[in-house]
Structures are given as C-alpha cells and as structure tokens.
Amino acid sequence: MKSEIIEIEWSWDQPIIQDILLKYYRDWLFVTPEIANNMVERILSISKINPPAQVLDIGCGLGYHATAFAQRGFQVFAFDPGDKYLEIAQNNFSTVGVNVNLGQMKCADLDESECFSLAWAGSYCPGQLSLSDVTQDFLRIYKALTPGGWFISNVAGKPKVPPSEKVKNWRQLSDCFSLSEKWADEAYFHEHCWFVYPETNKVIKLIEVERMYGVEEIIPILEEVGFTEISTADRLKGDTSAQAGNHFAFWCRKPRA
C-alpha cells in the first residue's frame, strides 16, 4: 500500500507543526515553570524594573515566563503566533490565578508605542525572516518600549555555522519513526524531517529553511535601530562571551529621553 505523504513548509503557526512540537519536543522547546521562574529572576537582576511596570513577552509559548512576571506584580502582555500554545498558556494562567493579556500575533503586528519597561523574547527565532524583517521587528520593539526600557533575549533558531554536507539521522519516537536530513549553505540551514507512522501508513514531511543568524548579524541591527548599552553572552545566565557559530543572549536599552 502506498503511503500518504503530507508535505508541510515550516511555520510556527502551522497546526500540524504545533501538534508535533507539543507531542514530541515540548519539554525541550518550552522549558518548565521552574526554569522560567529562575530566568525571570535573572532578567529582573539585569533590568532592575519594579512592579507594576508593563512587560512585553514576545513569543510567549506556553506562558511560563509571563506567569512568573505576573506573579511578581507586573502587568504582562504576552503574544505568540501559535494558537495551540496560547490555549495551553491561558489554561496555565487560570490554574495559577494570574491575569495576563494574551494575543495571537507576530512581531510584525506589534503597534504599541512607549508602553513597556521591558521586552522579553525568550526564544527569538529570526530564521524565517530576512535582515530587513529582523530590523523591522526590532524597530517595533524599540517603539513599544518606554525611554530607558530594556530589550532582553535568548536568541534561538539555527546559529550561523559553516557550509556542511548533508547529515542523515533517525530516531524512534513514541508512535512513529523520525528521519532527518540536515545541511547548511553559506546563508541558510536546511532541514527535511519525515515522521513515519507505520500503523496508519502516513508520512508527514516537514521542510525547514532558516536563515542563520549569529551575534555578528544581530548586534549591528540593534545598534542601527537605536539600542544602547548592548551586552552579549553565551547564555543569559552565563558570563562567557558570545561566540560566532553558537547560540547567544543579549540585553540592551532604549536611551532615556
């Protein structure tokens, strides 16, 4: 019998992709409430903002960071493009008993002006965006901050690595097999991933093409849009300098008026 193949181009708001990420990669992608709580402590030690300041949570995922901010008395506006993630986030807010203003959107939809003391992008993934798109994202975030406001991020997605040959791998998951093929060219990281379900004779193929961003691309954009006091590290809770080809974190400020 011929397998049914469903081919999907990568998008964070694609329903099937959301289902796959939540089913197989939830803990890896969305951390835990405990990890998020510790991260918020680090963010507040950098920014020194105090409640009831307004906080913008960009790409909030399941809402764990937003919850931690709200529990400390901050006013939080959190958004994400994935409706399935937001449904879980809203349930989490209700369970904990916090009030968070939640929206389904992307940075491209952000139009607030001088509202937030802090913009937090816990897993900013710029790979689907051009340099111009990233610049526009940062401009919208800059506009949304009050003078002196902070922009803090752990940059996720594919770090910038040298061109590589195709690497194939496979693994067994709870109800299927996952086969992947990955390679990099000068600017983009390519990944094809097949989820093979023998019992239903169905195959889901995900096609992902991400522009690779390193610290050497992101920092000049922050400078271009006007951010100052820019610092970087290999991770937000670390003290090792950011290195080309690795994931990294940054924090910076909108100048005071």
XYZ file of C-alpha atoms in Angstrom:
257
model
C 0.000 0.000 0.000
C 1.347 3.423 -0.943
C 1.944 5.769 1.967
C 0.029 9.024 2.297
C 2.641 11.815 2.370
C 1.719 15.207 3.812
C 4.365 17.818 2.961
C 4.475 20.992 5.053
C 6.704 24.047 4.881
C 7.825 25.232 8.301
C 5.758 27.884 10.067
C 5.349 28.424 13.799
C 1.585 28.872 13.473
C 1.018 25.777 11.305
C -1.405 23.492 13.241
C 0.264 20.152 12.383
C 3.697 21.527 13.291
C 2.332 22.799 16.592
C 0.928 19.331 17.328
C 4.263 17.650 16.531
C 6.278 20.072 18.658
C 3.927 19.720 21.617
C 3.807 15.929 21.362
C 7.492 15.128 20.881
C 9.543 18.197 21.843
C 7.506 20.043 24.464
C 9.969 19.976 27.378
C 12.932 20.801 25.140
C 11.261 23.768 23.423
C 9.174 25.253 26.208
C 11.293 24.545 29.325
C 9.445 24.283 32.664
C 7.833 26.695 35.127
C 10.831 26.284 37.454
C 13.361 27.132 34.736
C 11.226 30.074 33.616
C 10.981 31.376 37.185
C 14.770 31.307 37.564
C 15.180 33.030 34.211
C 12.815 35.822 35.251
C 14.935 36.380 38.351
C 17.960 36.842 36.074
C 16.035 39.208 33.784
C 14.977 41.347 36.727
C 18.536 41.417 38.097
C 19.649 42.903 34.759
C 16.805 45.342 34.189
C 16.047 46.323 37.802
C 12.451 47.132 36.839
C 9.800 47.079 39.531
C 6.083 46.207 39.564
C 3.600 47.263 38.394
C 5.677 48.084 35.284
C 4.426 46.713 31.971
C 6.243 43.756 30.430
C 6.031 42.540 26.832
C 6.571 38.775 26.416
C 7.431 38.108 22.749
C 6.771 34.561 21.553
C 5.434 33.525 24.943
C 4.923 29.847 24.109
C 3.118 28.114 26.972
C 3.220 31.227 29.139
C 5.622 30.174 31.875
C 7.711 33.371 31.803
C 4.565 35.510 31.571
C 3.208 33.707 34.630
C 6.389 34.369 36.601
C 6.282 38.082 35.735
C 2.579 38.352 36.631
C 3.103 36.578 39.953
C 5.581 39.307 40.866
C 3.028 42.039 40.211
C 3.991 43.112 36.688
C 1.400 43.937 34.036
C 2.065 41.488 31.206
C 1.110 41.475 27.556
C 2.181 38.159 26.012
C 1.812 37.003 22.431
C 2.642 34.080 20.169
C 1.634 33.076 16.613
C 0.632 29.552 17.702
C -2.997 29.208 18.798
C -2.415 25.773 20.366
C 0.377 27.183 22.531
C -1.827 30.079 23.606
C -4.644 27.742 24.616
C -2.253 25.942 26.963
C -0.878 29.267 28.202
C -4.365 30.533 29.055
C -5.077 27.330 30.968
C -1.828 27.779 32.857
C -2.744 31.383 33.771
C -6.160 30.254 35.036
C -4.660 27.394 37.072
C -2.085 29.637 38.748
C -4.539 32.504 39.136
C -2.748 35.306 37.301
C -4.062 37.859 34.844
C -2.101 38.136 31.592
C -3.228 39.982 28.476
C -2.753 37.397 25.729
C -2.690 37.822 21.949
C -2.199 35.666 18.865
C 0.190 37.638 16.668
C 3.756 38.119 15.462
C 6.183 40.992 15.963
C 5.030 42.295 12.589
C 1.650 43.025 14.220
C 3.096 44.967 17.165
C 1.981 48.624 17.056
C 2.193 49.840 20.674
C 4.181 52.985 21.444
C 6.156 53.675 24.639
C 4.146 51.241 26.782
C 6.603 48.698 28.173
C 9.521 48.898 30.587
C 10.786 45.513 29.377
C 10.501 43.473 26.192
C 11.478 39.835 26.716
C 11.996 37.436 23.789
C 12.723 34.113 25.457
C 13.316 32.153 22.266
C 13.555 34.683 19.478
C 13.817 32.682 16.239
C 14.661 35.010 13.341
C 15.394 32.233 10.827
C 12.216 32.733 8.791
C 12.984 36.453 8.464
C 15.204 38.482 6.183
C 17.643 41.031 7.579
C 15.108 43.719 6.706
C 12.363 41.827 8.555
C 14.515 41.480 11.683
C 15.282 45.198 11.528
C 11.564 45.958 11.358
C 10.899 43.614 14.310
C 13.493 45.423 16.395
C 12.139 48.835 15.357
C 8.648 47.843 16.530
C 10.053 46.585 19.829
C 12.095 49.785 20.214
C 8.972 51.883 19.604
C 6.952 49.828 22.106
C 9.446 50.470 24.935
C 9.366 53.446 27.240
C 12.548 55.585 27.293
C 15.102 53.629 29.297
C 13.226 50.367 28.663
C 15.066 47.072 28.257
C 15.093 44.535 25.424
C 16.392 41.145 26.601
C 16.534 37.931 24.610
C 17.830 34.409 24.339
C 18.259 34.009 20.578
C 17.138 30.584 19.368
C 16.839 29.047 15.922
C 19.824 27.916 13.888
C 23.154 29.590 14.769
C 25.457 30.608 11.946
C 27.722 27.698 11.027
C 29.989 26.981 8.024
C 28.562 25.182 4.976
C 28.204 21.451 5.569
C 27.362 18.251 3.739
C 24.039 16.520 4.290
C 23.773 14.594 7.546
C 21.069 11.947 7.914
C 19.732 10.570 11.166
C 16.763 8.752 12.584
C 15.164 8.049 15.928
C 12.210 6.145 17.292
C 9.509 8.205 18.963
C 6.503 7.065 20.976
C 4.315 6.189 17.995
C 6.442 6.808 14.903
C 9.911 6.991 13.406
C 11.591 10.331 12.730
C 14.084 10.613 9.881
C 16.005 13.834 9.281
C 18.344 15.270 6.669
C 20.247 18.449 7.556
C 22.798 20.642 5.782
C 23.973 24.254 5.615
C 24.970 26.525 2.751
C 26.527 29.982 3.004
C 23.461 31.668 4.487
C 20.758 29.069 5.204
C 20.298 25.936 7.263
C 18.141 23.271 5.613
C 16.291 20.508 7.403
C 13.905 17.919 5.991
C 12.233 15.738 8.573
C 9.907 12.784 7.947
C 7.586 11.462 10.658
C 6.636 7.942 9.590
C 3.578 6.316 11.176
C 3.604 2.590 10.241
C 0.231 1.788 11.801
C -1.637 4.357 9.687
C 0.698 4.267 6.672
C 1.028 8.054 6.880
C 4.135 10.195 6.474
C 4.443 13.858 7.464
C 7.361 15.652 5.848
C 8.445 18.993 7.305
C 10.585 21.271 5.151
C 12.502 23.945 7.042
C 14.793 26.556 5.526
C 16.190 29.014 8.080
C 18.479 31.938 7.550
C 21.321 31.519 10.043
C 21.878 34.432 12.405
C 24.859 34.873 14.676
C 25.836 37.536 17.149
C 27.739 39.312 14.352
C 24.446 39.872 12.436
C 22.123 40.733 15.330
C 24.209 43.306 17.214
C 24.591 45.728 14.257
C 20.811 45.653 13.782
C 20.250 46.547 17.439
C 22.679 49.430 17.025
C 21.035 50.547 13.786
C 17.575 50.899 15.308
C 18.919 52.876 18.273
C 19.505 50.492 21.181
C 22.415 51.261 23.508
C 24.212 49.564 26.413
C 24.276 46.361 24.352
C 25.717 43.313 26.115
C 26.008 39.721 24.913
C 26.829 36.349 26.455
C 26.708 32.700 25.508
C 23.503 32.448 27.557
C 21.504 34.823 29.685
C 22.518 33.174 32.946
C 26.148 32.769 31.900
C 29.166 35.023 31.893
C 31.055 33.658 28.869
C 31.243 35.954 25.848
C 29.021 35.162 22.880
C 30.889 33.248 20.195
C 30.317 33.140 16.442
C 28.522 29.950 15.440
C 26.824 29.443 18.811
C 23.527 30.420 20.374
C 23.711 33.575 22.448
C 21.813 36.060 24.594
C 21.746 39.840 24.558
C 20.387 42.717 26.604
C 20.182 46.389 25.672
C 18.218 49.577 26.344
C 16.275 52.258 24.610
C 18.012 55.529 25.547
C 16.372 57.677 28.153
C 14.663 60.798 26.876
